[in-house]
Coordinates of C-alpha atoms and ligand atoms in Angstrom, one line a residue:
M238 CA 0.0 0.0 0.0
R239 CA 1.2 3.6 -0.6
P240 CA 2.2 5.9 2.3
F241 CA -0.6 7.0 4.5
L242 CA -1.8 10.6 4.0
I243 CA -3.3 12.8 6.6
A244 CA -5.6 15.5 5.3
P245 CA -6.9 18.0 7.9
S246 CA -10.4 19.2 7.1
I247 CA -10.4 23.0 7.3
L248 CA -14.0 23.0 8.1
S249 CA -12.8 23.0 11.7
A250 CA -10.1 25.6 11.1
D251 CA -10.3 29.2 12.2
F252 CA -11.9 30.9 9.1
A253 CA -11.0 34.3 10.4
R254 CA -7.3 33.5 10.0
L255 CA -7.5 30.6 7.5
G256 CA -4.2 31.1 5.7
E257 CA -2.2 31.1 9.0
D258 CA -4.2 28.1 10.3
V259 CA -3.6 26.1 7.1
D260 CA 0.1 27.0 7.2
A261 CA 0.3 25.9 10.8
V262 CA -1.3 22.5 10.1
L263 CA 1.0 21.9 7.1
N264 CA 4.0 22.9 9.2
A265 CA 2.8 20.4 11.8
G266 CA 3.2 17.6 9.3
A267 CA -0.1 17.3 7.5
D268 CA 0.1 16.1 3.9
V269 CA -3.0 17.5 2.1
V270 CA -5.6 20.3 2.8
H271 CA -9.1 18.9 2.8
F272 CA -11.5 21.6 1.6
D273 CA -15.2 21.0 2.4
V274 CA -17.7 22.7 0.1
M275 CA -21.3 22.7 1.3
D276 CA -24.2 24.4 -0.5
N277 CA -27.1 24.4 2.0
H278 CA -29.0 22.3 -0.6
Y279 CA -27.3 18.9 -1.0
V280 CA -26.2 19.2 2.7
P281 CA -27.7 21.4 5.4
N282 CA -24.7 23.7 5.8
L283 CA -23.0 26.4 3.9
T284 CA -19.2 26.9 3.7
I285 CA -16.6 28.0 1.2
G286 CA -16.1 28.2 -2.6
P287 CA -13.5 28.7 -5.3
M288 CA -12.6 32.2 -4.1
V289 CA -11.4 30.8 -0.8
C290 CA -9.4 28.1 -2.6
Q291 CA -7.8 30.8 -4.8
A292 CA -7.1 32.9 -1.7
L293 CA -5.2 30.0 -0.1
R294 CA -3.1 29.6 -3.3
N295 CA -2.4 33.4 -3.3
Y296 CA -1.4 33.2 0.3
G297 CA 1.3 30.7 -0.7
V298 CA -0.2 27.3 0.1
T299 CA 1.5 24.8 -2.2
A300 CA 0.2 21.5 -0.7
D301 CA -2.4 19.6 -2.6
I302 CA -5.9 20.9 -2.0
D303 CA -8.5 18.1 -1.9
V304 CA -11.9 19.7 -2.7
H305 CA -14.8 17.6 -1.3
L306 CA -17.9 18.9 -3.1
M307 CA -21.1 18.5 -1.2
V308 CA -23.1 20.5 -3.8
K309 CA -25.9 19.9 -6.2
P310 CA -25.6 20.4 -9.2
V311 CA -21.9 19.5 -9.4
D312 CA -20.7 20.2 -12.9
R313 CA -20.8 24.0 -13.2
I314 CA -18.5 24.6 -10.2
I315 CA -15.8 22.2 -11.3
P316 CA -13.9 24.4 -13.8
D317 CA -14.0 27.2 -11.2
F318 CA -12.3 25.0 -8.6
A319 CA -9.8 23.8 -11.1
K320 CA -8.9 27.4 -12.0
A321 CA -8.7 28.3 -8.3
G322 CA -6.0 25.7 -7.7
A323 CA -7.8 22.5 -6.6
S324 CA -5.6 19.4 -6.9
I325 CA -8.2 16.7 -6.3
I326 CA -12.0 17.1 -6.7
T327 CA -14.4 14.6 -5.2
F328 CA -18.2 14.6 -5.5
H329 CA -21.2 12.5 -4.4
P330 CA -22.7 10.5 -7.2
E331 CA -26.3 11.2 -6.1
A332 CA -25.6 14.9 -6.7
S333 CA -24.6 14.4 -10.4
E334 CA -27.0 13.5 -13.2
H335 CA -24.2 11.9 -15.2
V336 CA -21.4 10.5 -13.0
D337 CA -19.1 9.5 -15.8
R338 CA -19.4 12.9 -17.4
T339 CA -18.6 14.6 -14.2
L340 CA -15.5 12.4 -13.7
Q341 CA -14.4 13.3 -17.2
L342 CA -15.0 17.0 -16.6
I343 CA -12.8 16.9 -13.5
K344 CA -10.0 15.1 -15.4
E345 CA -10.2 17.4 -18.4
S346 CA -9.9 20.3 -15.9
G347 CA -6.5 18.9 -14.9
C348 CA -7.5 17.6 -11.4
K349 CA -7.6 14.2 -9.9
A350 CA -11.1 12.8 -9.5
G351 CA -13.0 10.9 -6.9
L352 CA -16.4 9.6 -5.8
V353 CA -17.7 10.1 -2.3
L354 CA -20.1 7.5 -0.9
N355 CA -22.2 8.4 2.1
P356 CA -22.7 5.8 4.9
A357 CA -25.9 4.4 3.3
T358 CA -24.8 4.8 -0.4
P359 CA -24.2 1.4 -2.0
L360 CA -20.9 0.4 -3.5
H361 CA -22.5 -0.3 -6.9
Y362 CA -21.9 3.3 -7.9
L363 CA -18.3 2.3 -8.4
D364 CA -19.1 -0.5 -10.8
H365 CA -18.4 1.0 -14.1
V366 CA -16.0 3.9 -13.3
M367 CA -13.1 2.3 -11.5
D368 CA -10.8 3.2 -14.4
K369 CA -11.6 6.9 -14.0
L370 CA -11.1 7.2 -10.3
D371 CA -8.0 8.5 -8.5
V372 CA -9.8 8.5 -5.1
I373 CA -12.7 6.7 -3.4
L374 CA -13.9 8.6 -0.4
L375 CA -16.0 6.7 2.1
M376 CA -17.9 9.0 4.5
S377 CA -17.9 7.7 8.0
V378 CA -20.5 10.3 9.1
N379 CA -23.4 11.8 7.2
P380 CA -22.1 14.8 5.4
G381 CA -22.7 18.4 6.5
F382 CA -20.9 18.9 9.7
G383 CA -17.6 18.4 11.5
G384 CA -17.4 16.9 15.0
Q385 CA -19.7 13.8 14.5
S386 CA -18.9 10.3 15.6
F387 CA -17.4 7.7 13.4
I388 CA -20.1 5.2 12.1
P389 CA -18.6 1.7 12.8
S390 CA -20.2 0.0 9.8
T391 CA -17.8 2.0 7.7
L392 CA -15.0 -0.5 8.7
D393 CA -16.7 -3.3 6.8
K394 CA -17.4 -1.0 3.8
L395 CA -13.7 0.0 3.8
R396 CA -12.7 -3.7 3.7
Q397 CA -15.0 -4.3 0.8
V398 CA -13.6 -1.3 -1.2
R399 CA -10.0 -2.1 -0.4
K400 CA -10.6 -5.5 -2.0
L401 CA -12.3 -3.9 -5.0
I402 CA -9.4 -1.6 -5.5
D403 CA -6.8 -4.3 -5.1
D404 CA -8.6 -6.6 -7.4
S405 CA -9.0 -3.9 -10.0
G406 CA -5.3 -3.2 -10.2
F407 CA -6.0 0.5 -10.6
D408 CA -4.0 3.1 -8.6
I409 CA -6.8 4.5 -6.4
R410 CA -6.5 6.1 -3.0
L411 CA -9.0 5.0 -0.3
Q412 CA -10.0 8.0 1.7
V413 CA -12.1 8.1 4.9
D414 CA -13.8 11.2 6.2
G415 CA -15.7 11.8 9.5
G416 CA -14.9 11.1 13.1
V417 CA -11.3 10.1 12.5
K418 CA -9.3 10.4 15.8
V419 CA -6.0 9.2 17.3
D420 CA -7.8 6.4 19.0
N421 CA -9.5 4.9 15.9
I422 CA -7.1 5.7 13.1
A423 CA -5.2 2.4 13.4
E424 CA -8.4 0.4 13.1
I425 CA -9.5 2.4 10.1
A426 CA -6.1 1.9 8.4
A427 CA -6.2 -1.8 9.1
A428 CA -9.6 -1.9 7.4
G429 CA -7.9 -0.5 4.2
A430 CA -8.0 3.3 4.2
D431 CA -4.8 5.1 3.2
M432 CA -5.9 8.7 3.3
F433 CA -7.4 10.1 6.5
V434 CA -9.5 13.3 6.7
A435 CA -9.6 14.7 10.3
G436 CA -11.1 18.0 11.2
S437 CA -12.1 18.5 14.8
A438 CA -9.5 15.9 16.0
I439 CA -6.7 18.2 14.7
F440 CA -8.0 21.7 14.7
N441 CA -9.7 21.5 18.2
A442 CA -6.4 20.2 19.7
P443 CA -4.1 22.7 21.5
D444 CA -1.1 21.5 19.4
Y445 CA -1.6 20.3 15.8
K446 CA 1.8 18.6 15.7
T447 CA 1.2 16.5 18.8
V448 CA -2.1 15.1 17.3
I449 CA -0.6 14.5 13.8
D450 CA 2.5 12.8 15.4
E451 CA 0.2 10.6 17.5
M452 CA -1.8 9.7 14.4
R453 CA 1.4 8.8 12.5
S454 CA 2.6 6.6 15.4
E455 CA -0.7 4.8 15.4
L456 CA -0.4 4.3 11.7
A457 CA 3.2 3.0 12.0
S458 CA 1.8 0.0 13.8
I459 CA -0.2 -0.8 10.6
E460 CA 2.6 0.1 8.1
A461 CA 5.0 -2.2 9.9
Ligands
5SP38 O1 -17.0 16.3 4.9 C1 -17.0 16.4 6.1 C2 -18.3 16.6 6.8 O2 -19.3 16.6 5.9 C3 -15.8 16.3 6.8 O3 -14.6 16.6 6.1 C4 -15.7 16.9 8.2 O4 -15.2 18.2 8.2 C5 -14.8 16.0 9.1 O5 -14.8 16.5 10.4 P1 -14.5 15.7 11.6 O6 -15.5 14.6 11.7 O7 -13.1 15.1 11.4 O8 -14.6 16.6 12.8
FE2_39 FE1 -15.0 16.3 3.9

């Protein structure tokens, strides 16, 4: 398996000083910036859009920005995020009329593409698009808010998707998002995840580096 990636969700960052907070979490050892986009339509919350992504790039953020779109419709915002510096764009298949077309649109925009499956979304959405995916994101909470508890049935789903990926032979990251903490990250990794989104666990901690180091030492027991 490839090296584990830790992707702090900036949903739990301090929006009043976002650039500094993103710098701080990257300097503390995070790999990727997870950028949650909510539209108060597909999910009951409203967050940030392409202008904020561009602002982070202008501020000097060079790490990959992983844009998790919780919006409906999906397609019209994709070119804007690509222009604003997104590296990865993931979306929920229920929010797209034409999943294959949306994946193509993301790739044509120059970004990596991924599908996000909610806790109750079946795996069959992956059936005919594995060759177009760079990332599969399994939600381990219902989307819309940070700070929720990890839904345990995600572990079994992760094991199933890990097998699908390994059997496919494609180079696809398996990301998990929601309720990821120091005390469950090893179990989540053992179930097959290799990219971990964590918002409240990192940004609500007094010291980001301590939490990220603790997560990495938990993950080291799985990598070994
Ligand atoms: O996409 C989402 C929520 O919809 C996430 O990215 C959350 O922001 C994760 O937050 P924590 O559960 O880690 O606090
Ligand atoms: Fe997210």
